[in-house]
XYZ file of N, CA and C in Angstrom:
330
model
N 0.549 -0.859 -0.008
C -0.293 -0.010 -0.048
C 1.143 1.404 -0.100
N 1.759 1.446 0.932
C 2.860 2.409 0.974
C 3.576 2.938 -0.393
N 4.092 1.424 -0.916
C 4.743 1.722 -2.257
C 4.017 2.120 -3.320
N 2.977 1.530 -3.118
C 2.550 2.097 -4.215
C 1.332 3.876 -4.050
N 1.184 4.260 -2.824
C 1.333 5.583 -2.867
C 2.506 6.133 -3.026
N 3.413 5.502 -3.278
C 4.496 6.462 -3.455
C 4.708 6.359 -4.895
N 4.733 5.421 -5.133
C 4.988 5.303 -6.584
C 3.376 6.810 -7.553
N 2.592 6.429 -6.980
C 1.671 7.824 -7.530
C 1.761 9.068 -7.333
N 2.820 9.436 -5.826
C 2.615 10.100 -5.464
C 3.985 11.089 -6.366
N 4.967 9.764 -6.859
C 5.940 10.211 -7.885
C 5.144 10.851 -9.100
N 4.655 9.644 -9.990
C 4.132 10.164 -10.715
C 3.146 11.733 -11.162
N 2.761 12.057 -9.859
C 1.455 13.005 -9.943
C 2.065 14.160 -8.596
N 3.130 14.437 -8.395
C 3.753 15.393 -7.788
C 3.141 16.697 -7.223
N 2.843 17.360 -8.400
C 1.862 18.164 -8.632
C 0.434 18.248 -7.746
N 0.245 17.449 -7.948
C -1.484 16.964 -7.045
C -1.314 16.263 -6.155
N -0.555 15.371 -5.862
C -0.574 14.366 -4.658
C 0.354 15.173 -3.425
N 0.016 14.441 -2.233
C 0.441 15.190 -1.010
C 0.408 13.631 -0.524
N 1.120 12.962 0.297
C 1.055 11.990 0.876
C 1.278 12.511 2.728
N 0.799 11.694 3.867
C 0.874 12.418 4.696
C 0.490 11.521 6.130
N 0.985 11.478 7.231
C 0.380 10.761 8.208
C -0.596 11.355 9.037
N -1.493 10.411 9.538
C -2.539 10.913 10.119
C -2.771 10.234 11.701
N -1.030 9.691 11.975
C -1.191 9.276 12.915
C -0.675 7.654 13.484
N -0.514 7.075 14.150
C -0.654 5.763 14.531
C -1.426 4.760 15.097
N -1.443 3.831 14.911
C -2.546 2.531 15.342
C -2.332 2.179 16.711
N -3.286 1.488 17.470
C -2.729 1.156 18.957
C -1.556 0.013 18.758
N -1.009 -0.204 18.071
C -0.102 -1.258 17.866
C 1.467 -0.344 17.454
N 1.368 1.030 17.349
C 2.239 1.811 16.579
C 2.223 1.644 15.396
N 1.482 0.761 14.614
C 1.812 1.055 12.896
C 1.225 2.859 12.499
N 1.885 2.939 11.651
C 1.657 4.271 10.826
C 0.595 4.255 9.820
N -0.270 5.329 10.119
C -1.773 5.265 9.426
C -1.709 6.490 8.017
N -1.570 6.179 6.741
C -1.265 7.517 5.764
C -2.616 7.271 5.167
N -2.357 8.944 4.640
C -3.493 9.311 3.640
C -3.119 9.726 2.931
N -3.806 9.820 1.316
C -3.181 10.661 0.138
C -3.850 11.664 0.055
N -3.528 13.332 -0.259
C -4.465 14.507 -0.578
C -4.094 14.594 -1.911
N -5.206 14.956 -2.636
C -5.286 15.289 -4.412
C -5.774 16.095 -4.567
N -5.427 17.492 -4.612
C -5.809 18.714 -5.022
C -5.148 19.387 -5.865
N -5.403 20.250 -6.357
C -4.545 20.785 -7.471
C -3.635 22.174 -6.535
N -3.459 22.083 -5.445
C -2.638 22.567 -4.330
C -2.437 22.083 -3.029
N -1.854 20.922 -3.063
C -1.786 19.806 -2.176
C -1.228 20.736 -0.857
N -1.608 20.288 0.006
C -1.026 21.050 1.525
C -1.695 22.477 1.508
N -2.194 23.203 0.978
C -3.172 23.990 1.063
C -4.166 24.721 1.475
N -4.951 24.875 2.302
C -6.158 24.870 2.519
C -6.572 25.884 1.650
N -7.687 25.988 0.952
C -8.034 27.434 0.327
C -9.593 27.085 0.400
N -9.563 28.509 1.238
C -10.835 28.996 1.985
C -12.345 28.744 0.771
N -13.104 28.237 0.946
C -14.480 28.181 0.548
C -14.418 26.631 -0.326
N -13.333 26.121 -0.699
C -13.248 25.281 -1.749
C -13.326 23.612 -0.628
N -14.694 22.836 -1.039
C -14.791 21.699 -0.491
C -13.874 20.837 0.109
N -13.782 19.900 0.787
C -13.119 18.719 1.661
C -13.944 17.709 1.695
N -13.157 16.378 1.326
C -14.101 15.143 1.357
C -12.953 14.028 1.648
N -13.487 13.502 2.946
C -12.078 12.013 2.859
C -12.807 10.817 3.222
N -12.724 9.929 1.882
C -12.906 8.341 1.784
C -11.800 7.556 2.854
N -12.558 6.693 3.738
C -11.861 6.088 4.531
C -12.371 4.637 4.002
N -11.140 3.293 4.057
C -11.327 2.214 4.119
C -10.892 1.029 5.196
N -10.628 0.631 4.756
C -9.651 -0.429 6.360
C -10.376 -0.513 7.161
N -11.439 -0.057 7.750
C -11.717 -0.313 9.293
C -11.893 -1.802 9.753
N -12.142 -2.580 9.205
C -11.619 -4.109 9.472
C -11.083 -4.179 8.908
N -9.927 -5.126 9.212
C -8.837 -5.839 9.080
C -8.772 -6.753 7.978
N -10.314 -7.309 7.731
C -10.251 -8.540 6.187
C -10.727 -7.552 5.787
N -11.386 -6.500 4.823
C -12.117 -5.726 4.293
C -10.788 -5.008 3.193
N -10.286 -6.012 2.812
C -8.592 -5.791 1.527
C -9.608 -5.148 0.133
N -10.622 -5.346 -0.060
C -11.707 -4.488 -1.419
C -11.684 -3.114 -1.135
N -11.923 -2.365 0.320
C -12.173 -1.064 0.157
C -10.724 -0.536 -0.074
N -9.753 -1.038 0.943
C -8.398 -0.789 0.200
C -7.594 -0.841 -0.724
N -8.151 -1.542 -1.764
C -7.640 -1.709 -3.096
C -8.307 -0.749 -3.731
N -9.899 -0.781 -3.512
C -10.385 0.463 -4.321
C -9.914 1.700 -4.219
N -9.430 2.101 -2.948
C -9.007 3.976 -2.932
C -7.619 3.881 -3.411
N -6.845 2.420 -3.197
C -5.673 3.118 -4.400
C -5.879 3.040 -5.406
N -6.742 2.332 -6.239
C -7.303 2.172 -7.799
C -7.662 3.745 -7.726
N -8.519 3.767 -7.037
C -8.828 5.586 -6.886
C -7.703 7.040 -7.430
N -6.940 6.693 -6.573
C -5.953 7.067 -6.081
C -5.162 7.330 -7.953
N -5.089 6.205 -8.109
C -3.972 5.676 -9.122
C -4.915 6.349 -10.705
N -6.208 6.048 -10.514
C -7.118 6.712 -11.493
C -7.160 8.465 -11.673
N -7.130 8.633 -10.530
C -7.273 10.167 -10.514
C -6.186 10.627 -11.034
N -4.757 10.235 -11.099
C -3.370 10.942 -11.109
C -3.507 10.412 -12.611
N -3.700 9.177 -13.164
C -3.542 9.087 -14.604
C -4.676 9.717 -15.523
N -5.793 10.300 -15.204
C -7.068 10.773 -15.853
C -6.502 12.448 -15.544
N -5.737 12.863 -14.707
C -5.433 14.193 -14.365
C -4.470 14.501 -15.979
N -3.470 13.734 -16.003
C -1.971 13.763 -16.716
C -2.527 13.760 -18.174
N -4.112 12.474 -18.265
C -4.474 12.529 -19.570
C -5.580 13.514 -20.095
N -5.184 14.505 -19.101
C -6.153 15.993 -18.990
C -7.330 15.833 -19.371
N -7.918 14.400 -19.157
C -9.794 14.457 -18.500
C -10.407 15.610 -18.040
N -11.306 16.022 -19.051
C -12.026 17.197 -18.092
C -12.901 16.949 -16.946
N -13.829 16.327 -16.967
C -14.479 15.789 -15.730
C -13.157 15.616 -14.426
N -12.033 15.126 -14.787
C -11.196 15.023 -13.518
C -10.805 16.113 -13.297
N -10.235 16.755 -14.143
C -9.516 18.066 -14.030
C -10.502 18.966 -12.986
N -11.508 19.260 -13.528
C -12.823 20.034 -12.550
C -12.695 19.571 -11.084
N -12.925 18.154 -10.666
C -12.442 17.383 -9.527
C -11.408 17.657 -8.825
N -10.379 17.755 -9.484
C -9.001 18.146 -8.725
C -9.126 19.409 -8.513
N -9.439 20.369 -9.491
C -9.333 21.502 -9.185
C -10.643 22.120 -8.216
N -11.245 21.616 -8.258
C -12.293 22.479 -7.791
C -12.722 21.680 -6.081
N -12.151 20.459 -5.859
C -11.860 19.952 -4.470
C -10.824 19.258 -3.647
N -10.854 19.716 -2.501
C -9.638 18.931 -1.845
C -10.029 17.635 -1.125
N -9.442 16.597 -2.089
C -9.946 15.385 -2.087
C -8.745 14.215 -0.324
N -9.317 13.406 0.286
C -8.371 13.311 1.001
C -8.695 11.299 0.927
N -7.739 10.556 1.245
C -7.944 8.977 0.499
C -7.227 8.698 1.841
N -8.150 8.038 2.171
C -7.264 6.963 3.464
C -7.602 4.883 3.005
N -6.400 5.059 2.593
C -7.104 3.367 2.158
C -6.986 2.543 3.358
N -6.289 2.241 4.590
C -6.496 1.777 5.707
C -6.370 1.960 7.056
N -7.911 2.568 7.520
C -7.828 3.391 8.942
C -7.453 2.268 10.127
N -7.358 0.762 9.767
C -7.141 0.333 10.804
C -5.880 -1.028 10.431
N -4.912 -0.417 10.081
C -3.750 -1.238 9.998
C -3.444 -2.593 10.788
N -3.541 -2.590 12.302
C -3.477 -3.870 12.606
C -4.420 -4.750 12.692
N -5.105 -4.992 12.386
C -6.015 -5.814 12.148
C -5.827 -5.692 10.275
N -5.397 -5.146 9.721
C -5.146 -5.921 8.411
C -4.070 -6.973 8.446
N -2.485 -6.480 9.110
C -1.758 -7.266 9.242
C -2.069 -8.449 9.957
N -3.224 -8.108 10.920
C -3.819 -9.785 11.474
C -3.734 -10.686 10.828
N -5.062 -10.166 10.012
C -5.873 -10.895 8.547
C -4.975 -11.341 7.238
N -4.178 -10.673 7.362
C -3.020 -11.207 6.311
C -1.768 -12.350 6.658
N -1.535 -12.203 8.087
C -0.940 -13.352 8.447
C -1.435 -14.415 8.530
N -2.709 -14.611 8.865
C -3.796 -15.451 8.801
C -4.066 -16.174 7.540
């Protein structure tokens, strides 16, 4: 997950930012990706939303879908898709693919 987020950030550094939202109860870092025309900057009046996934450790599908959404938004923005450009330029998007990394690690081991 972290590697894929890093690759997406490297492919689209002008519209993405990876940041840490804290640590889990077992000390694992929880990451989010911001997608915006001005990542890292709060723009007054610009709407923001956050999608979170991975609330339960064995819900791998939500995690994968958010990673694919990151990838899709990056690619389509670079390809100048007008709908995606309008979305990225008009909304500050936060995507958290794993809100419960402890349970995911446990489910993965099982």
